[in-house]
């Protein structure tokens, strides 16, 4: 308190145990010695050393799947307040599970856990993605968020080999060309055979 003045009290190296009600008293001079007092509660806050963590999620979801995820805040005093957002919008309160507050260690630091559970609908996907964000706050002193982006299942495309292996319909142009080619070969072979027979006959005479 060495930096304190008549109107300002400076506390240094405060601990969580420094939380409490502080009173200021001002006394007037003689001859009346009037006294005025006022008090105010001071809360010492221990902020989290790490941001909120999201657990239980999957990299991909499809319509009809159930999302079950948890958000856990870092250790602090008091515990952080958690909120869920889906694609930038506050999650429906009926999707929330909790919150639950857990006390950790001898220092009495606390961690909050808030669950989110809902069935995936088409509206939850924006351009094929769904963004889940957890926001942790402590009064106006602390505001940190964590966001995960998950993909929607995409329909599988037909196999290229399968489409290439499709047979041409009966009576197609390919069949007609092949048939015409076969007939041309037959007539050519027949003509050559007749010519050879004539030549052999003339030679024998």
PDB file of C-alpha atoms in Angstrom:
ATOM      1  CA  UNK A   1       0.000   0.000   0.000  1.00  0.00           C
ATOM      2  CA  UNK A   2       3.042   2.284  -0.246  1.00  0.00           C
ATOM      3  CA  UNK A   3       1.633   3.988  -3.384  1.00  0.00           C
ATOM      4  CA  UNK A   4      -1.630   4.882  -1.653  1.00  0.00           C
ATOM      5  CA  UNK A   5      -2.764   8.476  -1.106  1.00  0.00           C
ATOM      6  CA  UNK A   6      -5.435  10.186   0.982  1.00  0.00           C
ATOM      7  CA  UNK A   7      -8.046   9.388  -1.666  1.00  0.00           C
ATOM      8  CA  UNK A   8      -6.660   6.285  -3.395  1.00  0.00           C
ATOM      9  CA  UNK A   9      -5.694   2.920  -1.933  1.00  0.00           C
ATOM     10  CA  UNK A  10      -3.376   0.748  -4.038  1.00  0.00           C
ATOM     11  CA  UNK A  11      -3.178  -2.978  -3.273  1.00  0.00           C
ATOM     12  CA  UNK A  12      -0.338  -5.020  -4.767  1.00  0.00           C
ATOM     13  CA  UNK A  13       0.237  -8.782  -5.056  1.00  0.00           C
ATOM     14  CA  UNK A  14      -3.412  -9.554  -4.377  1.00  0.00           C
ATOM     15  CA  UNK A  15      -4.508 -13.178  -4.058  1.00  0.00           C
ATOM     16  CA  UNK A  16      -7.840 -14.895  -4.426  1.00  0.00           C
ATOM     17  CA  UNK A  17      -8.153 -14.559  -0.675  1.00  0.00           C
ATOM     18  CA  UNK A  18      -8.056 -10.766  -1.095  1.00  0.00           C
ATOM     19  CA  UNK A  19     -11.656 -10.894  -2.315  1.00  0.00           C
ATOM     20  CA  UNK A  20     -13.950  -9.158   0.143  1.00  0.00           C
ATOM     21  CA  UNK A  21     -15.725  -5.961   1.178  1.00  0.00           C
ATOM     22  CA  UNK A  22     -13.570  -2.846   1.585  1.00  0.00           C
ATOM     23  CA  UNK A  23     -14.720   0.224   3.495  1.00  0.00           C
ATOM     24  CA  UNK A  24     -13.568   3.812   3.205  1.00  0.00           C
ATOM     25  CA  UNK A  25     -14.034   6.227   6.094  1.00  0.00           C
ATOM     26  CA  UNK A  26     -13.559   9.993   6.014  1.00  0.00           C
ATOM     27  CA  UNK A  27     -13.519  12.063   9.226  1.00  0.00           C
ATOM     28  CA  UNK A  28     -13.989  15.818   9.413  1.00  0.00           C
ATOM     29  CA  UNK A  29     -12.011  18.221  11.525  1.00  0.00           C
ATOM     30  CA  UNK A  30     -12.926  19.802  14.831  1.00  0.00           C
ATOM     31  CA  UNK A  31     -15.192  20.884  16.192  1.00  0.00           C
ATOM     32  CA  UNK A  32     -17.777  18.645  14.485  1.00  0.00           C
ATOM     33  CA  UNK A  33     -15.670  15.566  13.569  1.00  0.00           C
ATOM     34  CA  UNK A  34     -18.264  14.377  11.102  1.00  0.00           C
ATOM     35  CA  UNK A  35     -17.602  10.916   9.681  1.00  0.00           C
ATOM     36  CA  UNK A  36     -18.706   9.536   6.310  1.00  0.00           C
ATOM     37  CA  UNK A  37     -18.242   5.908   5.301  1.00  0.00           C
ATOM     38  CA  UNK A  38     -18.833   3.846   2.191  1.00  0.00           C
ATOM     39  CA  UNK A  39     -18.049   0.285   1.214  1.00  0.00           C
ATOM     40  CA  UNK A  40     -17.612  -1.753  -1.944  1.00  0.00           C
ATOM     41  CA  UNK A  41     -17.054  -5.421  -2.634  1.00  0.00           C
ATOM     42  CA  UNK A  42     -13.902  -6.327  -4.547  1.00  0.00           C
ATOM     43  CA  UNK A  43     -13.527  -9.656  -6.358  1.00  0.00           C
ATOM     44  CA  UNK A  44     -10.121 -10.973  -7.365  1.00  0.00           C
ATOM     45  CA  UNK A  45     -10.336 -12.963 -10.591  1.00  0.00           C
ATOM     46  CA  UNK A  46      -7.976 -15.706 -11.775  1.00  0.00           C
ATOM     47  CA  UNK A  47      -8.260 -15.815 -15.572  1.00  0.00           C
ATOM     48  CA  UNK A  48      -7.860 -19.083 -17.534  1.00  0.00           C
ATOM     49  CA  UNK A  49      -4.424 -19.798 -18.967  1.00  0.00           C
ATOM     50  CA  UNK A  50      -5.966 -21.545 -21.992  1.00  0.00           C
ATOM     51  CA  UNK A  51      -9.070 -21.132 -24.101  1.00  0.00           C
ATOM     52  CA  UNK A  52     -12.135 -23.379 -24.170  1.00  0.00           C
ATOM     53  CA  UNK A  53     -11.776 -26.839 -25.710  1.00  0.00           C
ATOM     54  CA  UNK A  54     -14.307 -28.676 -27.882  1.00  0.00           C
ATOM     55  CA  UNK A  55     -14.443 -32.474 -27.631  1.00  0.00           C
ATOM     56  CA  UNK A  56     -16.551 -35.333 -28.962  1.00  0.00           C
ATOM     57  CA  UNK A  57     -17.046 -34.018 -32.498  1.00  0.00           C
ATOM     58  CA  UNK A  58     -16.563 -35.784 -35.835  1.00  0.00           C
ATOM     59  CA  UNK A  59     -14.968 -34.408 -39.017  1.00  0.00           C
ATOM     60  CA  UNK A  60     -18.100 -35.160 -41.086  1.00  0.00           C
ATOM     61  CA  UNK A  61     -21.842 -35.323 -40.512  1.00  0.00           C
ATOM     62  CA  UNK A  62     -24.816 -35.990 -42.746  1.00  0.00           C
ATOM     63  CA  UNK A  63     -28.467 -35.046 -42.406  1.00  0.00           C
ATOM     64  CA  UNK A  64     -30.077 -37.189 -39.701  1.00  0.00           C
ATOM     65  CA  UNK A  65     -26.892 -37.656 -37.643  1.00  0.00           C
ATOM     66  CA  UNK A  66     -26.817 -36.547 -34.004  1.00  0.00           C
ATOM     67  CA  UNK A  67     -24.149 -34.079 -32.905  1.00  0.00           C
ATOM     68  CA  UNK A  68     -22.924 -34.601 -29.339  1.00  0.00           C
ATOM     69  CA  UNK A  69     -20.084 -32.307 -28.296  1.00  0.00           C
ATOM     70  CA  UNK A  70     -18.802 -30.744 -25.081  1.00  0.00           C
ATOM     71  CA  UNK A  71     -17.085 -27.436 -24.409  1.00  0.00           C
ATOM     72  CA  UNK A  72     -14.761 -27.238 -21.404  1.00  0.00           C
ATOM     73  CA  UNK A  73     -13.330 -23.961 -20.137  1.00  0.00           C
ATOM     74  CA  UNK A  74      -9.857 -23.507 -18.694  1.00  0.00           C
ATOM     75  CA  UNK A  75      -9.358 -23.351 -14.920  1.00  0.00           C
ATOM     76  CA  UNK A  76     -10.348 -19.997 -13.453  1.00  0.00           C
ATOM     77  CA  UNK A  77     -11.990 -18.248 -10.522  1.00  0.00           C
ATOM     78  CA  UNK A  78     -14.874 -17.721 -10.923  1.00  0.00           C
ATOM     79  CA  UNK A  79     -15.778 -20.299 -13.570  1.00  0.00           C
ATOM     80  CA  UNK A  80     -16.198 -18.974 -17.103  1.00  0.00           C
ATOM     81  CA  UNK A  81     -19.659 -18.701 -18.613  1.00  0.00           C
ATOM     82  CA  UNK A  82     -20.005 -20.807 -21.771  1.00  0.00           C
ATOM     83  CA  UNK A  83     -22.207 -20.335 -24.832  1.00  0.00           C
ATOM     84  CA  UNK A  84     -22.630 -22.371 -28.021  1.00  0.00           C
ATOM     85  CA  UNK A  85     -23.120 -20.957 -31.505  1.00  0.00           C
ATOM     86  CA  UNK A  86     -24.052 -22.797 -34.729  1.00  0.00           C
ATOM     87  CA  UNK A  87     -22.962 -21.039 -37.925  1.00  0.00           C
ATOM     88  CA  UNK A  88     -22.637 -17.758 -36.044  1.00  0.00           C
ATOM     89  CA  UNK A  89     -26.098 -17.960 -34.438  1.00  0.00           C
ATOM     90  CA  UNK A  90     -26.798 -18.739 -30.747  1.00  0.00           C
ATOM     91  CA  UNK A  91     -27.730 -22.390 -30.316  1.00  0.00           C
ATOM     92  CA  UNK A  92     -31.307 -23.235 -29.390  1.00  0.00           C
ATOM     93  CA  UNK A  93     -31.480 -23.534 -25.560  1.00  0.00           C
ATOM     94  CA  UNK A  94     -33.107 -26.968 -25.907  1.00  0.00           C
ATOM     95  CA  UNK A  95     -29.890 -28.218 -27.546  1.00  0.00           C
ATOM     96  CA  UNK A  96     -27.797 -27.372 -24.454  1.00  0.00           C
ATOM     97  CA  UNK A  97     -26.772 -29.857 -21.772  1.00  0.00           C
ATOM     98  CA  UNK A  98     -25.645 -28.220 -18.529  1.00  0.00           C
ATOM     99  CA  UNK A  99     -23.702 -26.216 -17.572  1.00  0.00           C
ATOM    100  CA  UNK A 100     -21.720 -28.125 -14.987  1.00  0.00           C
ATOM    101  CA  UNK A 101     -19.032 -26.592 -12.774  1.00  0.00           C
ATOM    102  CA  UNK A 102     -16.093 -28.649 -11.506  1.00  0.00           C
ATOM    103  CA  UNK A 103     -13.675 -27.527  -8.767  1.00  0.00           C
ATOM    104  CA  UNK A 104     -10.039 -28.420  -9.427  1.00  0.00           C
ATOM    105  CA  UNK A 105      -7.071 -28.464  -7.060  1.00  0.00           C
ATOM    106  CA  UNK A 106      -6.497 -26.973  -3.637  1.00  0.00           C
ATOM    107  CA  UNK A 107      -6.615 -23.440  -4.997  1.00  0.00           C
ATOM    108  CA  UNK A 108     -10.309 -23.844  -5.682  1.00  0.00           C
ATOM    109  CA  UNK A 109     -10.096 -22.986  -9.390  1.00  0.00           C
ATOM    110  CA  UNK A 110     -13.155 -23.954 -11.401  1.00  0.00           C
ATOM    111  CA  UNK A 111     -13.908 -25.293 -14.879  1.00  0.00           C
ATOM    112  CA  UNK A 112     -17.241 -25.134 -16.715  1.00  0.00           C
ATOM    113  CA  UNK A 113     -18.621 -27.829 -19.038  1.00  0.00           C
ATOM    114  CA  UNK A 114     -21.485 -27.186 -21.466  1.00  0.00           C
ATOM    115  CA  UNK A 115     -22.802 -29.851 -23.833  1.00  0.00           C
ATOM    116  CA  UNK A 116     -24.459 -29.415 -27.220  1.00  0.00           C
ATOM    117  CA  UNK A 117     -26.722 -32.107 -28.707  1.00  0.00           C
ATOM    118  CA  UNK A 118     -28.958 -31.858 -31.766  1.00  0.00           C
ATOM    119  CA  UNK A 119     -30.031 -33.717 -34.914  1.00  0.00           C
ATOM    120  CA  UNK A 120     -28.441 -32.389 -38.107  1.00  0.00           C
ATOM    121  CA  UNK A 121     -30.834 -30.794 -40.628  1.00  0.00           C
ATOM    122  CA  UNK A 122     -30.265 -29.365 -44.105  1.00  0.00           C
ATOM    123  CA  UNK A 123     -30.400 -25.845 -42.646  1.00  0.00           C
ATOM    124  CA  UNK A 124     -27.323 -26.534 -40.514  1.00  0.00           C
ATOM    125  CA  UNK A 125     -25.057 -26.708 -43.579  1.00  0.00           C
ATOM    126  CA  UNK A 126     -23.853 -23.495 -45.173  1.00  0.00           C
ATOM    127  CA  UNK A 127     -22.082 -24.191 -48.478  1.00  0.00           C
ATOM    128  CA  UNK A 128     -21.509 -27.758 -47.370  1.00  0.00           C
ATOM    129  CA  UNK A 129     -19.990 -26.865 -43.984  1.00  0.00           C
ATOM    130  CA  UNK A 130     -21.257 -26.471 -40.438  1.00  0.00           C
ATOM    131  CA  UNK A 131     -19.418 -24.304 -37.891  1.00  0.00           C
ATOM    132  CA  UNK A 132     -19.639 -24.961 -34.159  1.00  0.00           C
ATOM    133  CA  UNK A 133     -18.274 -22.269 -31.849  1.00  0.00           C
ATOM    134  CA  UNK A 134     -17.899 -22.235 -28.066  1.00  0.00           C
ATOM    135  CA  UNK A 135     -17.552 -18.849 -26.367  1.00  0.00           C
ATOM    136  CA  UNK A 136     -16.111 -18.447 -22.844  1.00  0.00           C
ATOM    137  CA  UNK A 137     -16.541 -15.190 -20.900  1.00  0.00           C
ATOM    138  CA  UNK A 138     -15.810 -13.866 -17.424  1.00  0.00           C
ATOM    139  CA  UNK A 139     -17.601 -10.552 -16.872  1.00  0.00           C
ATOM    140  CA  UNK A 140     -15.927  -7.939 -19.104  1.00  0.00           C
ATOM    141  CA  UNK A 141     -12.407  -9.186 -18.335  1.00  0.00           C
ATOM    142  CA  UNK A 142     -12.187 -12.294 -20.483  1.00  0.00           C
ATOM    143  CA  UNK A 143     -13.668 -13.349 -23.836  1.00  0.00           C
ATOM    144  CA  UNK A 144     -12.137 -16.247 -25.788  1.00  0.00           C
ATOM    145  CA  UNK A 145     -13.752 -18.591 -28.316  1.00  0.00           C
ATOM    146  CA  UNK A 146     -12.937 -21.842 -30.088  1.00  0.00           C
ATOM    147  CA  UNK A 147     -14.514 -22.863 -33.397  1.00  0.00           C
ATOM    148  CA  UNK A 148     -14.580 -26.120 -35.351  1.00  0.00           C
ATOM    149  CA  UNK A 149     -15.737 -26.521 -38.948  1.00  0.00           C
ATOM    150  CA  UNK A 150     -17.185 -29.867 -40.031  1.00  0.00           C
ATOM    151  CA  UNK A 151     -18.129 -31.069 -43.511  1.00  0.00           C
ATOM    152  CA  UNK A 152     -21.344 -32.589 -44.754  1.00  0.00           C
ATOM    153  CA  UNK A 153     -21.323 -35.978 -46.476  1.00  0.00           C
ATOM    154  CA  UNK A 154     -21.228 -35.509 -50.245  1.00  0.00           C
ATOM    155  CA  UNK A 155     -23.069 -37.892 -52.615  1.00  0.00           C
ATOM    156  CA  UNK A 156     -20.766 -40.365 -54.363  1.00  0.00           C
ATOM    157  CA  UNK A 157     -20.303 -39.982 -58.130  1.00  0.00           C
ATOM    158  CA  UNK A 158     -20.941 -42.864 -60.548  1.00  0.00           C
ATOM    159  CA  UNK A 159     -17.856 -44.875 -61.455  1.00  0.00           C
ATOM    160  CA  UNK A 160     -16.162 -43.828 -64.708  1.00  0.00           C
ATOM    161  CA  UNK A 161     -15.297 -47.435 -65.530  1.00  0.00           C
ATOM    162  CA  UNK A 162     -18.920 -48.428 -65.084  1.00  0.00           C
ATOM    163  CA  UNK A 163     -20.137 -45.790 -67.529  1.00  0.00           C
ATOM    164  CA  UNK A 164     -17.481 -46.747 -70.084  1.00  0.00           C
ATOM    165  CA  UNK A 165     -18.408 -50.389 -69.871  1.00  0.00           C
ATOM    166  CA  UNK A 166     -22.017 -49.805 -70.990  1.00  0.00           C
ATOM    167  CA  UNK A 167     -22.779 -51.754 -74.197  1.00  0.00           C
ATOM    168  CA  UNK A 168     -24.064 -49.947 -77.266  1.00  0.00           C
ATOM    169  CA  UNK A 169     -27.782 -50.572 -77.909  1.00  0.00           C
ATOM    170  CA  UNK A 170     -28.805 -53.141 -80.513  1.00  0.00           C
ATOM    171  CA  UNK A 171     -29.096 -51.728 -84.008  1.00  0.00           C
ATOM    172  CA  UNK A 172     -26.729 -48.873 -83.271  1.00  0.00           C
ATOM    173  CA  UNK A 173     -24.499 -47.255 -85.864  1.00  0.00           C
ATOM    174  CA  UNK A 174     -21.516 -49.205 -84.524  1.00  0.00           C
ATOM    175  CA  UNK A 175     -23.353 -52.502 -85.158  1.00  0.00           C
ATOM    176  CA  UNK A 176     -24.330 -51.450 -88.673  1.00  0.00           C
ATOM    177  CA  UNK A 177     -20.758 -50.448 -89.555  1.00  0.00           C
ATOM    178  CA  UNK A 178     -19.416 -53.725 -88.203  1.00  0.00           C
ATOM    179  CA  UNK A 179     -22.054 -55.740 -90.134  1.00  0.00           C
ATOM    180  CA  UNK A 180     -21.351 -53.845 -93.348  1.00  0.00           C
ATOM    181  CA  UNK A 181     -17.627 -54.464 -92.919  1.00  0.00           C
ATOM    182  CA  UNK A 182     -18.228 -58.200 -92.435  1.00  0.00           C
ATOM    183  CA  UNK A 183     -20.407 -58.392 -95.558  1.00  0.00           C
ATOM    184  CA  UNK A 184     -17.770 -56.540 -97.614  1.00  0.00           C
ATOM    185  CA  UNK A 185     -15.097 -59.006 -96.542  1.00  0.00           C
ATOM    186  CA  UNK A 186     -17.339 -61.959 -97.514  1.00  0.00           C
ATOM    187  CA  UNK A 187     -17.991 -60.638-101.039  1.00  0.00           C
ATOM    188  CA  UNK A 188     -14.283 -59.840-101.540  1.00  0.00           C
ATOM    189  CA  UNK A 189     -13.241 -63.356-100.541  1.00  0.00           C
ATOM    190  CA  UNK A 190     -15.918 -64.868-102.827  1.00  0.00           C
ATOM    191  CA  UNK A 191     -14.739 -62.793-105.811  1.00  0.00           C
ATOM    192  CA  UNK A 192     -11.107 -63.803-105.296  1.00  0.00           C
ATOM    193  CA  UNK A 193     -12.073 -67.468-105.103  1.00  0.00           C
ATOM    194  CA  UNK A 194     -14.023 -67.254-108.391  1.00  0.00           C
ATOM    195  CA  UNK A 195     -11.122 -65.489-110.138  1.00  0.00           C
ATOM    196  CA  UNK A 196      -8.630 -68.115-108.993  1.00  0.00           C
ATOM    197  CA  UNK A 197     -10.957 -70.891-110.268  1.00  0.00           C
ATOM    198  CA  UNK A 198     -11.182 -69.293-113.733  1.00  0.00           C
ATOM    199  CA  UNK A 199      -7.402 -68.937-113.975  1.00  0.00           C
ATOM    200  CA  UNK A 200      -6.854 -72.550-112.987  1.00  0.00           C
ATOM    201  CA  UNK A 201      -9.428 -73.732-115.537  1.00  0.00           C
ATOM    202  CA  UNK A 202      -7.781 -71.781-118.354  1.00  0.00           C
ATOM    203  CA  UNK A 203      -4.342 -73.085-117.395  1.00  0.00           C
ATOM    204  CA  UNK A 204      -5.545 -76.673-117.497  1.00  0.00           C
ATOM    205  CA  UNK A 205      -6.728 -76.245-121.107  1.00  0.00           C
TER     206      UNK A 205
END
